[in-house]
Amino acid sequence: MYNDLKLTISANRNKDGFFLRAESFYNVASEVERLFDPGDMVRNYGGSLHHRSHGESFLALFHHRFSGEGLYIFDEPESALSLQSQLQLLLEIKRLVELNSQFIIATHSPILLSYPDADIYYVSETGLQLTNYEDTEQYKLTKYFTNNYKEMIERLRIN
């Protein structure tokens, strides 16, 4: 599947970049706090990342650290975020896209997948396949659950 992607670097394009797995964010925050003095932490990250919830510190990273004109690669960022925070993340992504940034995001979140005009790929046995938002498993399952939640919850009841 690695043959399906082609990355190019341009001196005029990528001035910022970041790869992040939400599950390893604690380690990133710890290393950042080890390397930077408190003043730099305030300027670059809005303060200590460890003195906030996981989701708040994740959004602070987006808001304070990412400057645009970059390539940002994220693996399941929704695992750190509530539904409301995922909506805030969409706004941060929009801000950075308007600053000439690109994103590659591996996600199971129907909210993040809904980003307007995003190219959505799913992994199949034949490689990466381009798909429409409403054809994704995440959208279909979320819609099914929302429309049938009473029936689904009833199946969980112990008699």
Tab-separated table of C-alpha atoms in Angstrom:
chain	number	residue	atom	x	y	z
A	1	MET	CA	0.000	0.000	0.000
A	2	TYR	CA	2.966	2.315	0.433
A	3	ASN	CA	3.152	2.362	-3.372
A	4	ASP	CA	-0.166	4.230	-3.440
A	5	LEU	CA	1.350	7.375	-1.883
A	6	LYS	CA	3.892	9.750	-3.311
A	7	LEU	CA	5.304	12.420	-1.031
A	8	THR	CA	7.224	15.343	-2.451
A	9	ILE	CA	8.989	18.093	-0.589
A	10	SER	CA	9.233	21.635	-1.847
A	11	ALA	CA	11.373	24.309	-0.268
A	12	ASN	CA	8.539	26.779	-0.887
A	13	ARG	CA	5.773	24.549	0.420
A	14	ASN	CA	6.454	22.866	3.718
A	15	LYS	CA	7.597	25.234	6.449
A	16	ASP	CA	5.963	23.291	9.239
A	17	GLY	CA	5.101	19.678	9.846
A	18	PHE	CA	4.151	17.218	12.515
A	19	PHE	CA	3.430	13.516	12.915
A	20	LEU	CA	1.360	12.542	15.910
A	21	ARG	CA	-0.329	9.477	17.258
A	22	ALA	CA	-2.869	10.477	19.891
A	23	GLU	CA	-1.918	7.513	22.054
A	24	SER	CA	1.691	8.715	22.268
A	25	PHE	CA	0.776	12.345	22.958
A	26	TYR	CA	1.669	12.073	26.654
A	27	ASN	CA	5.249	11.248	25.658
A	28	VAL	CA	5.335	14.186	23.240
A	29	ALA	CA	4.049	16.545	25.939
A	30	SER	CA	6.626	15.241	28.420
A	31	GLU	CA	9.490	15.731	25.975
A	32	VAL	CA	8.300	19.230	25.030
A	33	GLU	CA	8.169	20.225	28.698
A	34	ARG	CA	11.645	18.782	29.256
A	35	LEU	CA	13.118	20.744	26.327
A	36	PHE	CA	11.439	24.149	26.717
A	37	ASP	CA	11.538	26.679	29.518
A	38	PRO	CA	8.182	27.947	30.909
A	39	GLY	CA	8.252	31.113	28.763
A	40	ASP	CA	8.695	29.096	25.570
A	41	MET	CA	5.922	26.760	26.709
A	42	VAL	CA	3.531	29.705	26.985
A	43	ARG	CA	4.558	31.167	23.605
A	44	ASN	CA	4.645	27.890	21.673
A	45	TYR	CA	2.037	25.768	23.424
A	46	GLY	CA	-0.131	28.119	25.476
A	47	GLY	CA	1.410	26.790	28.701
A	48	SER	CA	1.957	23.352	30.162
A	49	LEU	CA	0.400	20.542	28.150
A	50	HIS	CA	0.256	18.332	31.253
A	51	HIS	CA	-1.880	20.797	33.236
A	52	ARG	CA	-4.852	20.281	30.909
A	53	SER	CA	-7.021	17.353	29.955
A	54	HIS	CA	-5.753	15.129	27.157
A	55	GLY	CA	-8.170	16.703	24.674
A	56	GLU	CA	-7.498	20.298	25.768
A	57	SER	CA	-3.742	19.839	25.464
A	58	PHE	CA	-4.159	18.188	22.068
A	59	LEU	CA	-6.171	21.182	20.806
A	60	ALA	CA	-3.644	23.587	22.372
A	61	LEU	CA	-0.954	21.890	20.314
A	62	PHE	CA	-2.963	22.576	17.152
A	63	HIS	CA	-3.767	26.159	18.095
A	64	HIS	CA	-0.362	27.278	19.354
A	65	ARG	CA	2.247	25.066	17.710
A	66	PHE	CA	1.045	24.631	14.121
A	67	SER	CA	1.756	27.699	12.016
A	68	GLY	CA	0.597	26.638	8.569
A	69	GLU	CA	2.322	25.976	5.267
A	70	GLY	CA	2.891	22.476	6.549
A	71	LEU	CA	2.187	18.817	6.234
A	72	TYR	CA	0.505	17.341	9.295
A	73	ILE	CA	0.065	13.590	9.683
A	74	PHE	CA	-2.184	12.270	12.439
A	75	ASP	CA	-3.123	8.783	13.513
A	76	GLU	CA	-6.581	8.646	15.089
A	77	PRO	CA	-6.597	12.111	16.689
A	78	GLU	CA	-10.207	11.572	17.762
A	79	SER	CA	-9.104	9.149	20.479
A	80	ALA	CA	-8.086	12.176	22.570
A	81	LEU	CA	-11.185	14.227	21.801
A	82	SER	CA	-14.825	14.481	22.792
A	83	LEU	CA	-17.374	15.076	20.038
A	84	GLN	CA	-17.343	18.812	20.775
A	85	SER	CA	-13.544	18.860	20.648
A	86	GLN	CA	-13.624	17.039	17.312
A	87	LEU	CA	-15.737	19.889	15.965
A	88	GLN	CA	-13.164	22.350	17.328
A	89	LEU	CA	-10.457	20.309	15.622
A	90	LEU	CA	-12.297	20.728	12.304
A	91	LEU	CA	-12.083	24.509	12.812
A	92	GLU	CA	-8.346	24.273	13.525
A	93	ILE	CA	-7.856	22.159	10.410
A	94	LYS	CA	-9.783	24.752	8.383
A	95	ARG	CA	-7.585	27.529	9.795
A	96	LEU	CA	-4.443	25.650	8.812
A	97	VAL	CA	-5.751	24.679	5.366
A	98	GLU	CA	-6.398	28.380	4.744
A	99	LEU	CA	-2.708	28.848	5.638
A	100	ASN	CA	-1.704	26.492	2.803
A	101	SER	CA	-1.418	23.304	4.880
A	102	GLN	CA	-2.174	19.707	4.027
A	103	PHE	CA	-3.330	16.887	6.283
A	104	ILE	CA	-3.130	13.139	6.171
A	105	ILE	CA	-5.345	11.730	8.897
A	106	ALA	CA	-6.057	8.104	9.718
A	107	THR	CA	-9.400	8.192	11.508
A	108	HIS	CA	-12.537	6.275	12.401
A	109	SER	CA	-14.392	9.477	13.275
A	110	PRO	CA	-17.399	10.291	11.095
A	111	ILE	CA	-17.000	13.880	12.296
A	112	LEU	CA	-13.421	14.256	11.069
A	113	LEU	CA	-14.249	12.398	7.859
A	114	SER	CA	-16.899	15.039	7.120
A	115	TYR	CA	-14.341	17.766	6.394
A	116	PRO	CA	-15.597	19.534	3.221
A	117	ASP	CA	-13.958	18.434	-0.033
A	118	ALA	CA	-11.611	15.996	1.718
A	119	ASP	CA	-10.324	13.049	-0.270
A	120	ILE	CA	-11.347	9.996	1.736
A	121	TYR	CA	-9.536	6.734	1.163
A	122	TYR	CA	-10.213	3.391	2.738
A	123	VAL	CA	-7.864	0.450	2.868
A	124	SER	CA	-9.039	-2.510	0.821
A	125	GLU	CA	-7.427	-5.781	-0.265
A	126	THR	CA	-6.397	-4.074	-3.522
A	127	GLY	CA	-4.930	-0.954	-1.910
A	128	LEU	CA	-6.264	2.504	-1.188
A	129	GLN	CA	-9.703	3.234	-2.603
A	130	LEU	CA	-11.206	6.710	-2.940
A	131	THR	CA	-14.729	6.865	-1.519
A	132	ASN	CA	-17.520	9.319	-0.722
A	133	TYR	CA	-18.279	10.357	2.846
A	134	GLU	CA	-21.734	8.779	2.905
A	135	ASP	CA	-20.287	5.486	1.645
A	136	THR	CA	-17.875	5.125	4.569
A	137	GLU	CA	-18.512	2.482	7.176
A	138	GLN	CA	-18.142	5.125	9.886
A	139	TYR	CA	-20.930	7.263	8.430
A	140	LYS	CA	-23.245	4.295	7.828
A	141	LEU	CA	-22.788	2.840	11.315
A	142	THR	CA	-23.203	6.193	13.041
A	143	LYS	CA	-26.342	6.934	11.042
A	144	TYR	CA	-27.729	3.462	11.769
A	145	PHE	CA	-27.063	3.814	15.483
A	146	THR	CA	-28.551	7.319	15.633
A	147	ASN	CA	-31.689	6.172	13.823
A	148	ASN	CA	-32.024	2.918	15.794
A	149	TYR	CA	-30.459	3.640	19.167
A	150	LYS	CA	-33.495	2.533	21.210
A	151	GLU	CA	-33.457	-0.866	19.563
A	152	MET	CA	-29.680	-1.124	19.983
A	153	ILE	CA	-29.847	-0.162	23.683
A	154	GLU	CA	-32.695	-2.591	24.266
A	155	ARG	CA	-30.456	-5.424	23.023
A	156	LEU	CA	-28.020	-4.540	25.821
A	157	ARG	CA	-30.587	-4.889	28.600
A	158	ILE	CA	-30.250	-7.953	30.793
A	159	ASN	CA	-33.548	-9.714	31.435
